[in-house]
Amino acid sequence: MSTDDITEDLTRDTQNSPAELLTRSFFFLCAVLSIVTTISIVVLLVTEAAKFFTLTAPLMGVEGPTASIVDFLTGTTWEINNGEFGVLTLVSATLMITIGSAVIALPLGVATAIYLSEYAAPRHRAFLKPALEVLAGIPTVVYGFFALIYITPAIQTVLPETGTFNLLSASIVVGIMIIPMVASISEDAMSAVPDELRQAGYGMGATKFDVSTGIVVPAALSGILSSFILALSRAIGETMAVTVAAGSQAQFLNPIDPTAYQEGALPMTAAMVQLLLGDITGGGLAYRSLFAIGLTLFVITLVMNVISDLIAQRYREEY
């Protein structure tokens, strides 16, 4: 009997052993459970949101007031008591917080990753990397109160017209929250770049800064861009920090107007918390709007994740 035949027999016996079959079944059930959970959430959001809209509510057996899907997607007024459900009001606040946090987190996160990957000594890296993980582990509601108690007063000393609840404070605190995500994923991508590329740069007379920014960062671009998208997805879905810091006043603001960040607004996640804590009846229009907002938020996050995958595939480098 040849060596290949012996190896094949041993492999077959191992794969068909009771312990191996039990282990394989366990991991398969875990994978199925994850898929079933995701599908269940999507089905819940779609079915409950369908009861909110005029075109689909009759098909779901809903009687009573409903909302137009056109008014929901294009309206700029969110007043539940008056029956106005314009989700653009909530989307504008969420978009402004996402933009503001990106301005803070993306450059600082990449700079931190460059330092950890290229400049930091091993003992410094061993201290700073766990510190970033601790920063990521702080409860988000604590970030919200930190913004309300410390960041907002600091902003008001420079911009006295800023309100107690404002989007600028919420953007800063969310930006601080997502820095660890950007830094950690980007640093992992940079560390995966082969040292041969660095040595080639040094051999051509390049400085460490030139190698870091001109060789390492472009080589790790797919991982860095993926960290951007994932961090922004986290910013879009952040709840408690923006609920505490941004306020509860629903108003449509211009995202490109810098002065609008001094005002308070109601992001999508904060609106969902407000609806859950408010005096709404199950099955009513306000209750069903909760799922319509959730579905909108889910679609936005899904699109961001799909874009992240496409970018990673487009700029992935094989070493």
Tab-separated table of N, CA, C and O in Angstrom, residues 131-151 169-170 172-180 234 238 240-242 244-245:
chain	number	residue	atom	x	y	z
A	131	ALA	N	-4.747	49.877	25.489
A	131	ALA	CA	-5.429	51.113	25.878
A	131	ALA	C	-6.523	51.466	24.878
A	131	ALA	O	-7.605	51.939	25.258
A	132	LEU	N	-6.257	51.251	23.592
A	132	LEU	CA	-7.285	51.475	22.583
A	132	LEU	C	-8.462	50.529	22.768
A	132	LEU	O	-9.624	50.922	22.600
A	133	GLU	N	-8.173	49.288	23.124
A	133	GLU	CA	-9.252	48.327	23.333
A	133	GLU	C	-10.097	48.697	24.541
A	133	GLU	O	-11.317	48.493	24.538
A	134	VAL	N	-9.469	49.249	25.564
A	134	VAL	CA	-10.230	49.722	26.721
A	134	VAL	C	-11.133	50.881	26.325
A	134	VAL	O	-12.289	50.971	26.759
A	135	LEU	N	-10.621	51.770	25.493
A	135	LEU	CA	-11.417	52.893	25.007
A	135	LEU	C	-12.643	52.411	24.247
A	135	LEU	O	-13.726	52.989	24.357
A	136	ALA	N	-12.473	51.329	23.489
A	136	ALA	CA	-13.597	50.773	22.738
A	136	ALA	C	-14.592	50.064	23.632
A	136	ALA	O	-15.745	49.869	23.238
A	137	GLY	N	-14.165	49.668	24.837
A	137	GLY	CA	-15.045	48.919	25.717
A	137	GLY	C	-15.858	49.765	26.675
A	137	GLY	O	-16.666	49.221	27.444
A	138	ILE	N	-15.673	51.078	26.665
A	138	ILE	CA	-16.436	51.953	27.561
A	138	ILE	C	-17.890	51.987	27.094
A	138	ILE	O	-18.164	52.158	25.907
A	139	PRO	N	-18.860	51.835	28.001
A	139	PRO	CA	-20.278	51.887	27.600
A	139	PRO	C	-20.617	53.200	26.893
A	139	PRO	O	-20.138	54.273	27.285
A	140	THR	N	-21.441	53.109	25.876
A	140	THR	CA	-21.735	54.296	25.065
A	140	THR	C	-22.506	55.351	25.838
A	140	THR	O	-22.364	56.544	25.558
A	141	VAL	N	-23.310	54.939	26.814
A	141	VAL	CA	-24.048	55.931	27.590
A	141	VAL	C	-23.089	56.786	28.406
A	141	VAL	O	-23.345	57.979	28.653
A	142	VAL	N	-21.948	56.204	28.801
A	142	VAL	CA	-20.929	56.980	29.518
A	142	VAL	C	-20.340	58.034	28.589
A	142	VAL	O	-20.093	59.176	29.007
A	143	TYR	N	-20.103	57.660	27.329
A	143	TYR	CA	-19.655	58.645	26.347
A	143	TYR	C	-20.658	59.785	26.213
A	143	TYR	O	-20.292	60.949	26.064
A	144	GLY	N	-21.944	59.452	26.234
A	144	GLY	CA	-22.968	60.478	26.105
A	144	GLY	C	-22.917	61.484	27.232
A	144	GLY	O	-22.978	62.706	27.004
A	145	PHE	N	-22.807	61.006	28.472
A	145	PHE	CA	-22.721	61.922	29.600
A	145	PHE	C	-21.398	62.675	29.604
A	145	PHE	O	-21.334	63.828	30.042
A	146	PHE	N	-20.324	62.044	29.123
A	146	PHE	CA	-19.048	62.741	28.988
A	146	PHE	C	-19.182	63.922	28.032
A	146	PHE	O	-18.665	65.016	28.295
A	147	ALA	N	-19.891	63.700	26.913
A	147	ALA	CA	-20.113	64.790	25.961
A	147	ALA	C	-20.952	65.896	26.576
A	147	ALA	O	-20.676	67.088	26.382
A	148	LEU	N	-21.974	65.511	27.331
A	148	LEU	CA	-22.886	66.500	27.912
A	148	LEU	C	-22.215	67.323	29.002
A	148	LEU	O	-22.451	68.535	29.120
A	149	ILE	N	-21.358	66.695	29.793
A	149	ILE	CA	-20.788	67.361	30.965
A	149	ILE	C	-19.484	68.080	30.647
A	149	ILE	O	-19.190	69.147	31.212
A	150	TYR	N	-18.676	67.525	29.726
A	150	TYR	CA	-17.345	68.084	29.474
A	150	TYR	C	-17.208	68.712	28.093
A	150	TYR	O	-16.703	69.827	27.961
A	151	ILE	N	-17.627	67.969	27.059
A	151	ILE	CA	-17.383	68.463	25.697
A	151	ILE	C	-18.258	69.671	25.390
A	151	ILE	O	-17.775	70.672	24.846
A	169	SER	N	-21.168	68.335	19.599
A	169	SER	CA	-20.725	67.519	20.734
A	169	SER	C	-20.945	66.041	20.456
A	169	SER	O	-20.073	65.212	20.755
A	170	ALA	N	-22.100	65.714	19.877
A	170	ALA	CA	-22.376	64.316	19.546
A	170	ALA	C	-21.384	63.801	18.505
A	170	ALA	O	-20.922	62.654	18.600
A	172	ILE	N	-18.278	64.817	18.016
A	172	ILE	CA	-16.956	64.654	18.632
A	172	ILE	C	-16.890	63.370	19.438
A	172	ILE	O	-15.932	62.595	19.333
A	173	VAL	N	-17.925	63.116	20.238
A	173	VAL	CA	-17.872	61.938	21.105
A	173	VAL	C	-17.992	60.648	20.295
A	173	VAL	O	-17.339	59.643	20.606
A	174	VAL	N	-18.793	60.652	19.239
A	174	VAL	CA	-18.874	59.469	18.385
A	174	VAL	C	-17.557	59.274	17.637
A	174	VAL	O	-17.101	58.135	17.446
A	175	GLY	N	-16.926	60.373	17.228
A	175	GLY	CA	-15.610	60.268	16.594
A	175	GLY	C	-14.585	59.636	17.526
A	175	GLY	O	-13.783	58.790	17.102
A	176	ILE	N	-14.608	60.024	18.800
A	176	ILE	CA	-13.703	59.409	19.778
A	176	ILE	C	-14.014	57.925	19.929
A	176	ILE	O	-13.102	57.094	20.053
A	177	MET	N	-15.288	57.570	19.878
A	177	MET	CA	-15.689	56.177	20.045
A	177	MET	C	-15.176	55.281	18.924
A	177	MET	O	-14.812	54.127	19.175
A	178	ILE	N	-15.160	55.775	17.703
A	178	ILE	CA	-14.813	54.911	16.571
A	178	ILE	C	-13.334	54.988	16.206
A	178	ILE	O	-12.893	54.276	15.300
A	179	ILE	N	-12.554	55.822	16.884
A	179	ILE	CA	-11.109	55.852	16.639
A	179	ILE	C	-10.473	54.485	16.861
A	179	ILE	O	-9.654	54.037	16.044
A	180	PRO	N	-10.791	53.772	17.952
A	180	PRO	CA	-10.166	52.449	18.136
A	180	PRO	C	-10.446	51.482	17.000
A	180	PRO	O	-9.571	50.684	16.638
A	234	ARG	N	-20.716	51.996	12.245
A	234	ARG	CA	-20.891	52.066	13.706
A	234	ARG	C	-21.411	53.441	14.110
A	234	ARG	O	-22.276	53.559	14.995
A	238	GLU	N	-24.969	54.218	16.113
A	238	GLU	CA	-24.774	54.551	17.522
A	238	GLU	C	-26.068	55.107	18.132
A	238	GLU	O	-26.768	55.897	17.514
A	240	MET	N	-27.007	55.349	22.287
A	240	MET	CA	-27.114	56.037	23.565
A	240	MET	C	-26.298	57.321	23.612
A	240	MET	O	-26.744	58.327	24.189
A	241	ALA	N	-25.110	57.331	23.026
A	241	ALA	CA	-24.282	58.534	23.073
A	241	ALA	C	-24.981	59.702	22.380
A	241	ALA	O	-25.016	60.817	22.908
A	242	VAL	N	-25.552	59.453	21.203
A	242	VAL	CA	-26.217	60.532	20.481
A	242	VAL	C	-27.562	60.862	21.112
A	242	VAL	O	-28.038	62.004	21.027
A	244	VAL	N	-28.143	61.019	24.291
A	244	VAL	CA	-27.858	61.921	25.402
A	244	VAL	C	-27.316	63.257	24.908
A	244	VAL	O	-27.701	64.316	25.410
A	245	ALA	N	-26.430	63.232	23.910
A	245	ALA	CA	-25.709	64.443	23.518
A	245	ALA	C	-26.437	65.298	22.491
A	245	ALA	O	-26.335	66.526	22.519
